[in-house]
Coordinates of C-alpha atoms in Angstrom, one line a residue:
Chain A
M1 CA -9.2 -45.9 -60.9
I2 CA -9.0 -46.7 -57.4
E3 CA -9.4 -44.6 -54.6
L4 CA -7.7 -44.9 -50.8
H5 CA -9.0 -42.9 -48.4
G6 CA -10.3 -40.9 -51.1
I7 CA -7.1 -40.4 -53.0
P8 CA -6.9 -41.6 -56.5
V9 CA -4.4 -43.8 -57.5
E10 CA -3.8 -44.0 -61.3
P11 CA -4.1 -46.6 -63.4
T12 CA -0.4 -46.9 -64.7
F13 CA 2.5 -48.8 -63.4
A14 CA 6.0 -48.3 -61.9
E15 CA 9.1 -49.8 -64.3
A16 CA 11.9 -51.3 -62.2
F17 CA 15.4 -52.6 -63.5
S18 CA 17.0 -56.2 -62.5
M19 CA 20.4 -55.0 -60.8
T20 CA 23.2 -56.9 -58.8
A21 CA 22.7 -56.7 -54.9
T22 CA 24.5 -57.9 -51.7
R23 CA 23.6 -57.7 -48.0
V24 CA 25.7 -57.1 -45.5
I25 CA 25.5 -56.7 -41.4
V26 CA 27.3 -54.0 -39.5
T27 CA 27.4 -54.6 -35.7
A28 CA 29.2 -52.0 -33.3
H29 CA 29.4 -51.1 -29.3
N30 CA 25.9 -49.2 -29.4
E31 CA 23.3 -48.4 -31.9
R32 CA 24.6 -44.7 -32.3
W33 CA 27.9 -46.3 -33.6
V34 CA 25.9 -48.4 -35.9
K35 CA 24.3 -45.2 -37.3
H36 CA 27.7 -43.5 -37.6
A37 CA 28.8 -46.3 -39.6
T38 CA 26.1 -47.2 -41.9
Q39 CA 25.4 -43.5 -42.5
A40 CA 29.0 -43.2 -43.6
M41 CA 28.9 -46.2 -45.5
C42 CA 25.5 -45.5 -47.5
G43 CA 26.6 -42.1 -48.0
F44 CA 26.6 -40.5 -51.5
A45 CA 25.0 -43.9 -52.9
T46 CA 21.5 -42.5 -53.7
S47 CA 21.6 -43.3 -57.8
V48 CA 23.5 -45.8 -59.8
I49 CA 23.4 -42.8 -62.1
G50 CA 26.1 -41.3 -60.5
C51 CA 27.1 -43.1 -57.7
V52 CA 27.8 -46.2 -59.3
V53 CA 25.9 -48.0 -56.2
E54 CA 22.1 -47.2 -54.3
A55 CA 22.4 -48.6 -50.8
G56 CA 20.6 -48.1 -47.6
V57 CA 19.9 -49.5 -44.0
D58 CA 17.4 -52.2 -44.5
Q59 CA 16.7 -52.9 -40.7
Y60 CA 18.3 -52.0 -37.9
L61 CA 18.9 -55.1 -35.6
T62 CA 18.7 -56.1 -32.0
P63 CA 21.9 -58.1 -30.3
E64 CA 19.9 -61.3 -30.6
Q65 CA 19.7 -60.7 -34.1
T66 CA 23.4 -60.3 -35.2
P67 CA 26.3 -62.8 -35.5
D68 CA 28.3 -61.3 -32.5
G69 CA 25.6 -60.3 -30.1
R70 CA 25.7 -56.2 -30.4
P71 CA 23.6 -54.0 -32.1
G72 CA 23.7 -53.9 -35.8
A73 CA 22.1 -52.9 -38.9
S74 CA 21.4 -54.7 -42.0
V75 CA 22.8 -52.7 -45.4
L76 CA 21.6 -53.2 -48.7
M77 CA 23.8 -52.4 -51.7
F78 CA 22.7 -52.4 -55.3
G79 CA 25.0 -51.7 -58.6
M80 CA 24.2 -52.4 -62.6
R81 CA 27.0 -55.1 -62.6
R82 CA 28.8 -57.5 -60.2
D83 CA 32.3 -55.6 -60.3
D84 CA 30.6 -52.1 -59.5
V85 CA 29.1 -53.8 -56.3
A86 CA 32.1 -55.8 -55.2
K87 CA 34.5 -52.5 -55.7
Q88 CA 32.3 -50.2 -54.2
L89 CA 31.5 -52.5 -51.0
V90 CA 35.3 -52.9 -50.6
R91 CA 35.8 -49.4 -50.5
R92 CA 33.2 -48.6 -48.5
V93 CA 34.0 -50.8 -46.2
G94 CA 37.7 -49.9 -45.8
Q95 CA 36.8 -46.3 -45.9
C96 CA 33.5 -46.3 -43.5
I97 CA 33.4 -49.5 -41.6
L98 CA 37.0 -50.1 -40.7
T99 CA 37.6 -46.7 -40.1
C100 CA 34.2 -46.4 -37.3
P101 CA 35.5 -47.4 -33.4
S102 CA 33.8 -50.8 -32.6
T103 CA 32.6 -51.8 -35.6
A104 CA 32.4 -55.4 -37.3
I105 CA 30.8 -56.7 -40.6
Y106 CA 29.3 -59.7 -41.3
S107 CA 28.0 -61.4 -44.7
G108 CA 24.3 -61.3 -44.8
L109 CA 23.3 -63.4 -47.9
D110 CA 24.1 -67.1 -48.0
T111 CA 24.2 -67.8 -51.6
V112 CA 26.9 -69.3 -53.7
E113 CA 28.2 -66.7 -55.4
R114 CA 30.2 -64.5 -53.2
I115 CA 32.0 -61.4 -53.7
P116 CA 35.2 -60.1 -51.6
L117 CA 34.3 -58.5 -48.2
G118 CA 37.0 -59.0 -45.6
A119 CA 39.2 -60.6 -48.2
G120 CA 39.5 -57.3 -49.8
V121 CA 40.3 -55.1 -46.3
R122 CA 42.3 -57.7 -44.2
Q123 CA 45.3 -56.6 -45.8
F124 CA 45.2 -53.3 -43.7
G125 CA 46.5 -55.5 -40.9
D126 CA 49.9 -55.4 -42.8
G127 CA 50.7 -59.4 -42.1
H128 CA 49.5 -59.1 -38.5
Q129 CA 45.7 -60.0 -39.3
I130 CA 44.4 -63.8 -38.6
S131 CA 42.2 -66.0 -40.1
K132 CA 39.3 -68.0 -38.3
R133 CA 37.1 -70.4 -39.4
M134 CA 34.3 -70.7 -36.9
G135 CA 30.4 -72.5 -37.7
G136 CA 31.7 -73.4 -41.3
R137 CA 32.4 -69.4 -41.8
R138 CA 35.7 -67.5 -42.8
Y139 CA 36.6 -64.5 -40.8
W140 CA 39.4 -62.1 -40.3
R141 CA 40.6 -60.4 -37.3
V142 CA 42.4 -57.4 -38.1
P143 CA 44.5 -55.2 -35.6
V144 CA 43.4 -51.7 -35.3
M145 CA 43.9 -49.1 -32.5
D146 CA 40.7 -49.9 -30.5
G147 CA 41.4 -53.7 -30.5
E148 CA 40.4 -55.5 -33.5
F149 CA 38.1 -55.2 -36.6
I150 CA 36.6 -58.3 -37.3
C151 CA 35.3 -58.9 -41.2
E152 CA 33.7 -62.0 -42.8
H153 CA 35.8 -63.0 -45.7
D154 CA 32.9 -62.5 -48.0
T155 CA 29.6 -62.0 -48.7
G156 CA 26.5 -63.0 -51.0
I157 CA 25.7 -61.6 -54.0
Q158 CA 22.4 -62.3 -55.7
K159 CA 19.8 -60.5 -58.6
G160 CA 17.7 -57.6 -57.1
V161 CA 15.2 -55.3 -58.3
G162 CA 15.9 -51.5 -58.5
G163 CA 13.8 -48.9 -59.0
G164 CA 10.3 -49.5 -57.6
N165 CA 8.6 -46.5 -57.2
F166 CA 5.6 -44.3 -56.5
L167 CA 4.7 -40.7 -57.1
V168 CA 3.2 -38.5 -54.8
L169 CA 1.1 -35.5 -56.0
A170 CA 0.0 -32.7 -53.7
T171 CA -1.3 -29.2 -53.4
D172 CA 2.2 -27.9 -52.5
L173 CA 5.8 -28.9 -51.3
H174 CA 4.4 -29.0 -47.6
A175 CA 1.7 -31.5 -48.3
A176 CA 3.9 -33.6 -50.5
L177 CA 6.3 -34.0 -48.1
H178 CA 3.9 -34.6 -45.4
A179 CA 2.8 -37.8 -47.5
V180 CA 5.9 -39.1 -48.3
D181 CA 7.3 -38.7 -44.6
A182 CA 4.5 -41.3 -43.9
A183 CA 5.1 -43.3 -46.7
V184 CA 8.9 -43.9 -45.7
I185 CA 8.2 -44.2 -42.0
A186 CA 6.0 -46.9 -42.5
M187 CA 8.3 -48.7 -45.4
Q188 CA 11.2 -48.7 -43.2
E189 CA 9.0 -52.0 -41.7
V190 CA 9.8 -53.8 -44.9
P191 CA 12.8 -56.3 -44.9
L192 CA 15.2 -56.7 -47.9
A193 CA 13.9 -53.5 -49.1
I194 CA 15.6 -49.8 -49.1
T195 CA 14.6 -46.3 -50.4
P196 CA 18.1 -44.8 -51.1
F197 CA 17.6 -41.3 -51.7
P198 CA 17.6 -38.6 -49.1
G199 CA 15.1 -39.2 -46.8
G200 CA 13.7 -42.0 -49.1
V201 CA 12.6 -39.5 -51.6
A202 CA 13.9 -38.0 -54.8
R203 CA 12.8 -34.4 -55.9
S204 CA 14.5 -35.0 -59.3
G205 CA 12.6 -37.8 -61.2
S206 CA 14.1 -38.0 -64.3
K207 CA 13.5 -39.4 -67.7
V208 CA 15.9 -41.2 -70.0
G209 CA 18.5 -38.9 -71.8
S210 CA 18.9 -34.8 -72.8
K211 CA 19.8 -32.3 -74.8
Y212 CA 23.0 -32.4 -73.4
K213 CA 25.3 -35.4 -74.6
A214 CA 27.0 -35.6 -72.0
L215 CA 23.6 -36.9 -69.3
I216 CA 22.2 -40.1 -69.8
A217 CA 19.2 -38.6 -67.5
S218 CA 17.4 -35.5 -67.1
T219 CA 14.6 -33.7 -65.2
N220 CA 11.3 -35.4 -65.8
E221 CA 9.7 -32.2 -67.1
A222 CA 5.8 -33.9 -67.3
F223 CA 5.8 -33.5 -63.2
C224 CA 7.5 -30.5 -62.9
P225 CA 4.9 -27.7 -61.6
T226 CA 6.8 -24.8 -63.1
L227 CA 7.0 -26.1 -66.7
R228 CA 3.3 -27.1 -66.6
H229 CA 2.6 -24.5 -69.8
V230 CA 5.5 -25.1 -71.4
T231 CA 5.4 -29.0 -71.7
H232 CA 3.1 -32.0 -71.9
S233 CA 2.5 -31.9 -68.3
L234 CA 1.2 -35.0 -66.4
L235 CA 0.1 -33.2 -63.1
P236 CA -3.3 -32.6 -62.2
E237 CA -4.8 -29.3 -62.4
K238 CA -4.3 -28.6 -58.9
A239 CA -0.9 -29.9 -58.1
G240 CA 1.8 -27.8 -57.0
A241 CA 4.6 -30.2 -56.0
S242 CA 5.4 -33.7 -56.5
L243 CA 7.7 -36.2 -55.3
E244 CA 9.0 -39.7 -56.0
V245 CA 9.4 -42.6 -53.5
V246 CA 12.1 -44.8 -55.0
I247 CA 12.4 -48.7 -53.9
D248 CA 15.3 -51.0 -54.3
G249 CA 14.6 -54.6 -53.1
L250 CA 16.5 -58.1 -52.8
T251 CA 13.2 -59.5 -54.4
E252 CA 10.4 -58.4 -56.7
D253 CA 8.1 -59.5 -53.5
A254 CA 10.0 -56.9 -51.2
V255 CA 9.6 -53.9 -53.5
R256 CA 5.9 -54.8 -54.1
E257 CA 5.4 -54.8 -50.5
A258 CA 7.3 -51.7 -49.4
M259 CA 5.2 -50.1 -52.7
R260 CA 2.0 -51.2 -51.0
I261 CA 2.6 -50.1 -47.4
G262 CA 4.1 -46.6 -48.7
I263 CA 1.2 -46.0 -50.6
Q264 CA -1.1 -46.7 -48.2
A265 CA 0.7 -44.7 -45.7
A266 CA 1.0 -41.7 -48.0
C267 CA -3.0 -41.7 -48.7
A268 CA -3.8 -42.0 -44.9
A269 CA -1.4 -39.5 -43.7
G270 CA -2.2 -37.3 -47.1
A271 CA -6.4 -37.4 -47.1
G272 CA -7.4 -34.1 -46.3
H273 CA -3.9 -32.3 -45.8
G274 CA -3.4 -31.8 -49.8
L275 CA -2.4 -34.9 -51.2
I276 CA -4.2 -35.0 -54.8
G277 CA -3.4 -38.3 -56.3
I278 CA -0.2 -41.0 -56.4
T279 CA 1.2 -42.4 -59.4
G280 CA 3.9 -44.5 -60.6
G281 CA 7.1 -43.5 -62.6
N282 CA 7.5 -45.4 -66.1
Y283 CA 9.5 -45.4 -69.3
G284 CA 6.5 -46.6 -71.3
G285 CA 7.8 -50.2 -70.4
K286 CA 10.3 -50.5 -72.6
L287 CA 13.2 -50.2 -70.4
G288 CA 12.4 -52.1 -67.2
K289 CA 11.8 -55.8 -66.7
Y290 CA 9.6 -55.7 -63.8
H291 CA 6.4 -53.7 -64.3
F292 CA 4.5 -52.9 -61.1
H293 CA 1.0 -51.8 -61.8
L294 CA -0.4 -50.1 -58.7
A295 CA -3.9 -51.4 -59.1
E296 CA -2.4 -54.9 -58.5
V297 CA 0.1 -53.9 -55.8
L298 CA -2.8 -52.5 -53.7
Q299 CA -4.7 -55.4 -53.8
Chain B
M1 CA 21.8 -88.4 -31.7
S2 CA 19.7 -89.5 -34.6
S3 CA 16.0 -90.5 -34.9
S4 CA 16.6 -93.1 -37.3
N5 CA 17.1 -96.9 -36.5
P6 CA 20.9 -97.5 -36.7
T7 CA 22.9 -100.2 -38.4
R8 CA 24.4 -102.1 -35.4
L9 CA 27.7 -104.1 -35.3
R10 CA 27.5 -106.2 -31.8
L11 CA 31.0 -107.5 -31.2
R12 CA 30.9 -111.2 -30.8
Q13 CA 34.2 -111.5 -28.6
P14 CA 37.0 -109.3 -27.7
M15 CA 39.8 -109.2 -29.9
K16 CA 43.4 -110.0 -29.4
G17 CA 45.2 -109.0 -32.5
R18 CA 44.9 -105.3 -34.0
V19 CA 42.3 -105.1 -36.3
D20 CA 42.3 -102.7 -39.4
A21 CA 38.5 -101.0 -38.9
S22 CA 39.5 -98.7 -41.8
G23 CA 36.5 -100.1 -43.6
L24 CA 34.1 -99.4 -41.0
V25 CA 32.2 -96.4 -42.4
P26 CA 28.5 -96.2 -43.1
E27 CA 28.8 -96.2 -46.5
L28 CA 30.2 -99.7 -46.4
F29 CA 26.3 -100.3 -45.4
S30 CA 24.5 -99.2 -48.4
Y31 CA 25.5 -102.8 -49.9
P32 CA 22.6 -104.5 -51.0
S33 CA 22.7 -107.8 -49.1
Q34 CA 23.6 -108.3 -45.7
V35 CA 25.5 -111.5 -46.8
Q36 CA 27.6 -109.2 -49.0
I37 CA 28.4 -107.2 -46.0
A38 CA 29.1 -110.1 -43.6
R39 CA 31.7 -111.3 -46.0
M40 CA 33.7 -108.3 -46.2
P41 CA 37.4 -108.9 -45.5
V42 CA 38.9 -107.3 -42.5
A43 CA 42.6 -107.5 -41.7
V44 CA 43.2 -109.2 -38.3
G45 CA 46.8 -109.2 -37.3
N46 CA 48.5 -111.1 -40.0
D47 CA 45.1 -112.9 -41.0
V48 CA 42.2 -111.8 -42.6
A49 CA 38.7 -112.3 -41.3
E50 CA 35.1 -111.9 -42.6
L51 CA 33.4 -108.7 -41.0
G52 CA 30.5 -111.3 -40.0
E53 CA 32.9 -113.4 -38.0
L54 CA 33.8 -110.5 -35.6
F55 CA 30.6 -108.9 -35.6
E56 CA 26.8 -109.6 -35.1
I57 CA 25.1 -107.3 -37.7
V58 CA 21.7 -105.5 -37.8
L59 CA 21.0 -103.5 -40.8
G60 CA 19.5 -100.2 -40.4
D61 CA 20.0 -96.4 -41.6
P62 CA 23.3 -97.0 -43.9
K63 CA 24.0 -93.5 -42.7
Y64 CA 24.0 -94.3 -39.2
L65 CA 26.2 -97.0 -37.4
R66 CA 26.6 -98.1 -34.1
I67 CA 29.6 -100.1 -33.2
E68 CA 29.1 -102.1 -29.5
G69 CA 31.6 -103.4 -27.6
D70 CA 35.2 -102.9 -26.5
C71 CA 36.6 -102.1 -29.6
R72 CA 39.9 -101.1 -28.5
N73 CA 42.0 -103.0 -30.5
F74 CA 40.4 -101.8 -33.7
D75 CA 42.2 -99.2 -35.5
Q76 CA 41.2 -96.5 -37.9
V77 CA 37.3 -96.3 -37.2
A78 CA 35.6 -94.0 -39.3
R79 CA 39.3 -93.1 -41.3
E80 CA 38.2 -91.0 -44.0
L81 CA 34.5 -90.3 -43.2
R82 CA 32.9 -88.1 -45.3
D83 CA 29.4 -88.2 -44.2
G84 CA 26.7 -89.9 -41.8
I85 CA 27.2 -91.1 -37.9
V86 CA 29.2 -93.4 -36.7
E87 CA 28.9 -94.5 -32.6
V88 CA 31.0 -96.5 -30.6
D89 CA 29.6 -97.5 -27.4
G90 CA 33.1 -98.6 -25.9
S91 CA 36.7 -97.8 -26.6
V92 CA 38.7 -97.7 -29.9
G93 CA 42.3 -98.0 -30.9
H94 CA 44.6 -95.8 -32.7
Q95 CA 44.1 -93.4 -35.4
L96 CA 40.1 -92.9 -35.0
A97 CA 38.8 -90.7 -37.5
V98 CA 41.8 -89.7 -39.5
S99 CA 42.0 -87.9 -42.6
M100 CA 37.9 -87.3 -41.7
R101 CA 36.2 -84.7 -44.2
G102 CA 32.5 -84.4 -42.9
G103 CA 30.0 -86.4 -40.6
R104 CA 30.2 -87.1 -37.0
V105 CA 31.7 -89.6 -34.6
I106 CA 31.0 -90.1 -30.9
V107 CA 33.0 -92.5 -28.8
R108 CA 31.5 -93.6 -25.3
G109 CA 35.1 -94.7 -23.9
D110 CA 38.7 -93.9 -24.9
A111 CA 40.4 -93.6 -28.3
G112 CA 43.9 -94.1 -28.7
D113 CA 47.3 -92.0 -30.4
Q114 CA 46.7 -90.1 -33.8
T115 CA 43.0 -89.5 -32.9
C116 CA 42.1 -87.4 -35.9
A117 CA 45.3 -86.9 -37.3
A118 CA 45.0 -85.0 -40.7
M119 CA 41.4 -84.6 -40.1
R120 CA 39.6 -82.1 -42.7
G121 CA 36.1 -81.8 -41.7
G122 CA 33.4 -83.0 -39.5
M123 CA 33.0 -83.4 -35.4
V124 CA 34.4 -86.0 -33.2
M125 CA 33.3 -86.1 -29.6
V126 CA 35.5 -88.7 -27.3
Q127 CA 33.8 -88.9 -23.6
G128 CA 36.9 -90.6 -22.7
S129 CA 40.6 -89.6 -23.1
V130 CA 42.7 -89.9 -25.9
G131 CA 46.2 -90.9 -26.9
N132 CA 49.5 -89.1 -28.0
H133 CA 49.3 -86.9 -31.0
A134 CA 45.5 -86.2 -31.3
A135 CA 44.9 -83.9 -34.2
A136 CA 48.5 -84.1 -35.2
P137 CA 49.8 -84.7 -38.5
L138 CA 50.1 -88.8 -40.0
R139 CA 53.5 -90.1 -40.6
G140 CA 55.3 -88.3 -43.3
Q141 CA 52.9 -85.3 -43.3
T142 CA 53.6 -81.7 -42.5
S143 CA 50.2 -80.5 -41.7
G144 CA 48.0 -81.9 -38.7
M145 CA 44.1 -81.2 -38.1
R146 CA 42.9 -79.0 -41.1
G147 CA 39.3 -78.7 -40.3
G148 CA 36.4 -79.7 -38.1
T149 CA 36.2 -79.8 -34.6
L150 CA 37.4 -82.4 -32.1
L151 CA 36.1 -82.5 -28.5
V152 CA 37.7 -84.9 -25.9
Q153 CA 35.9 -84.8 -22.3
G154 CA 39.1 -86.4 -20.8
N155 CA 42.6 -86.0 -21.2
A156 CA 45.1 -86.0 -24.1
G157 CA 48.1 -87.3 -24.2
E158 CA 51.7 -85.5 -25.6
L159 CA 51.9 -83.6 -28.5
C160 CA 48.1 -83.2 -29.2
G161 CA 47.3 -80.5 -31.8
H162 CA 51.0 -80.4 -33.3
R163 CA 51.3 -78.7 -36.3
L164 CA 47.6 -78.0 -36.1
R165 CA 46.5 -76.1 -39.5
R166 CA 42.8 -75.1 -38.8
G167 CA 40.1 -76.5 -37.1
T168 CA 39.4 -77.0 -33.3
L169 CA 41.0 -78.9 -30.4
I170 CA 38.7 -78.9 -27.3
V171 CA 40.2 -80.9 -24.5
R172 CA 38.2 -80.6 -21.1
G173 CA 40.7 -82.3 -19.3
N174 CA 44.5 -82.0 -19.1
V175 CA 46.8 -82.3 -21.8
G176 CA 50.1 -83.9 -21.9
P177 CA 53.6 -82.0 -22.8
A178 CA 54.0 -80.1 -25.9
C179 CA 50.7 -79.0 -26.7
G180 CA 50.0 -77.3 -29.8
H181 CA 53.6 -77.4 -30.7
A182 CA 54.8 -75.6 -33.4
M183 CA 50.9 -74.9 -34.4
V184 CA 50.2 -72.6 -37.8
A185 CA 46.9 -72.0 -37.2
G186 CA 43.2 -73.2 -35.7
T187 CA 42.1 -73.2 -32.0
I188 CA 43.1 -75.1 -29.3
V189 CA 41.1 -74.7 -25.8
I190 CA 42.3 -77.0 -22.8
G191 CA 40.3 -77.0 -19.6
G192 CA 42.6 -78.8 -17.5
Q193 CA 46.7 -78.2 -17.3
A194 CA 48.2 -77.3 -20.0
G195 CA 51.4 -79.5 -19.7
K196 CA 55.0 -78.5 -20.3
H197 CA 56.1 -76.7 -23.8
A198 CA 52.5 -75.9 -24.8
G199 CA 52.7 -73.6 -27.5
E200 CA 56.5 -74.1 -28.0
A201 CA 57.3 -73.1 -31.8
M202 CA 53.7 -72.1 -32.4
R203 CA 53.5 -69.6 -35.7
R204 CA 49.8 -68.7 -35.4
G205 CA 46.6 -70.1 -34.2
T206 CA 45.3 -69.7 -31.0
L207 CA 45.6 -71.7 -27.4
I208 CA 43.2 -70.9 -25.0
T209 CA 44.0 -71.8 -21.1
R210 CA 42.8 -70.9 -17.7
S211 CA 46.0 -69.4 -16.7
A212 CA 48.6 -67.3 -18.9
N213 CA 52.1 -69.0 -19.8
H214 CA 55.1 -67.7 -17.8
D215 CA 57.6 -68.8 -20.2
R216 CA 58.8 -64.9 -20.9
L217 CA 61.2 -66.2 -23.1
R218 CA 58.6 -67.4 -25.7
F219 CA 55.8 -65.4 -24.7
T220 CA 55.1 -61.5 -24.4
P221 CA 53.7 -60.4 -21.0
P222 CA 50.0 -60.9 -21.0
H223 CA 47.8 -57.9 -21.4
E224 CA 44.2 -57.7 -20.9
I225 CA 42.0 -56.8 -23.9
D226 CA 38.3 -57.4 -24.9
L227 CA 38.6 -59.7 -28.2
P228 CA 34.8 -59.4 -30.3
F229 CA 35.6 -62.5 -31.9
L230 CA 35.2 -64.6 -29.0
T231 CA 31.6 -64.1 -29.3
L232 CA 31.6 -66.2 -32.6
L233 CA 33.9 -69.0 -31.2
L234 CA 31.5 -69.2 -28.3
R235 CA 28.6 -69.3 -30.4
A236 CA 29.8 -71.9 -33.2
H237 CA 30.9 -73.8 -30.1
P238 CA 28.8 -74.1 -27.1
E239 CA 31.1 -76.7 -25.7
I240 CA 33.6 -74.2 -25.5
N241 CA 31.1 -71.6 -23.9
E242 CA 30.0 -74.8 -21.2
L243 CA 33.7 -75.1 -20.4
L244 CA 34.9 -71.4 -20.0
R245 CA 31.8 -70.0 -18.2
P246 CA 33.0 -70.9 -14.6
W247 CA 36.5 -69.0 -15.4
A248 CA 35.0 -65.6 -15.9
N249 CA 31.9 -63.5 -15.8
D250 CA 32.9 -61.8 -19.1
L251 CA 34.5 -64.3 -21.3
L252 CA 35.3 -61.8 -24.0
R253 CA 37.8 -60.2 -21.7
V254 CA 41.0 -62.1 -21.8
Y255 CA 45.0 -61.7 -21.3
R256 CA 46.4 -61.9 -24.5
Q257 CA 50.2 -63.1 -25.1
I258 CA 51.8 -63.2 -28.7
G259 CA 54.2 -66.1 -29.1
D260 CA 56.4 -68.2 -29.3
K261 CA 59.0 -65.3 -29.7
T262 CA 61.7 -67.6 -30.5
S263 CA 60.3 -68.9 -33.5
N264 CA 59.3 -65.5 -34.6
G265 CA 55.8 -66.9 -34.3
Q266 CA 52.7 -64.7 -34.0
G267 CA 50.2 -67.1 -32.3
E268 CA 48.2 -65.8 -29.0
W269 CA 47.9 -67.4 -26.1
L270 CA 44.6 -66.4 -24.1
S271 CA 43.7 -67.0 -20.7
Y272 CA 41.6 -65.3 -17.8
T273 CA 43.8 -65.3 -15.3
E274 CA 47.7 -64.1 -15.0
A275 CA 48.6 -66.5 -12.4
D276 CA 49.6 -69.9 -12.8

């Protein structure tokens, strides 16, 4: 077992899955409206189990980094199937970006396979929309009450990696939150990866299946401190709380890098402040294609 | 232009008759031997000559063709060009780059009528002026330019951008009558005077000039508005940025008019001053 800042990291692995992913760039008049738009677009997108897609802001962009020279953000969206991502993207652009004052949306992925972006929203213009092809890309100008909503015709889609994770084991909730806060803040600097849960963290780590037929996932009792003596617990003796940081990435390397940065930051912040250990969430290696061994990730 | 050594065609002497130069595209020069290339037939008026009789040929990069000499009698240079570079050090005749699909063409002189007619892609720059019907349809066709960019550093004749379907036409100087007539889409930018009847019968598309159109029968009154899409246009075409820069501090804030109303058109006329 390796240790970071005196915190033991268990010799196990995090199990992740192949997903379908897209990337878009949202711009607006200023950073405040970028945040309004992206928060709305990435709302209710924590887990494919109940939300169809998982989404989050990958990076905030400076005016020099965006197609139209305004502040922006890169949004990643993941789903299990191409159609899921395509439908959710059009819905979320139509309800959250089109509606938000001053915004525009562009493709953030130059892959051969494409899904509709403006192609699905342009009809809001009711025939007054204008198509423009500039620099080899096609854009739509849709008249709206603050002027024009600009959206690129389509965006790229590719295979991504979802469900990369690590678990923080701590003496109590306060200590666990302290460690994961530090981890998620550090991971925001990693490009092409998101942490889709609230604040980047899930307290409802799950196992596959349930005693109830309707549920495909249920609480992971092995890490629930209140069930320590009634189930087969995997919590260390002194652990009073555990939290899971879940990571989706456009590439395997992005997930690996986010895990590395996150675990290092959690250990650095949590050492001496109640952090007991780090472990990974897996299903015995039978479900996910990607196995991120924590020892290898930290090398 | 390109760091490689071009294939050079030096005109031996000025031609009197019209020359069909439609074969003068870079693909021709990927033939294995100079002899074969020199024997390529070229129509000169009602006669046929060999390419080697007209030009001194120096083989180089087959994707990069440079034609040297006064070729104003040479029609259809770079016709249906798909790839590569064609440079002409001098003027060319009619129908330069018609039906072109890709690549780049640079003419260091003037070009005749129907320059870039029915063009679909690529980039053409004419450092002098062009004749009538630039970026317009070929005879018997209904659509003008469908893609690509034509940049004219001088002036353009009448009916440039007629029935423009897509693509970008930039004229730094003045244009003749009926520029953008019946255009359906695409973008025309005029640096000088727009000429009479500009934008008449336009259905869609964008016409950018310095001054607003005062024909109230055809165009709505100008209203000032910010158009963020112009950022994309200016970034995709730095030459437009350079052309418009002296006109305003804020190039995204324009006067916008809709027309041609008499044709139920929804084209847009963008300008930087309300005055003539």
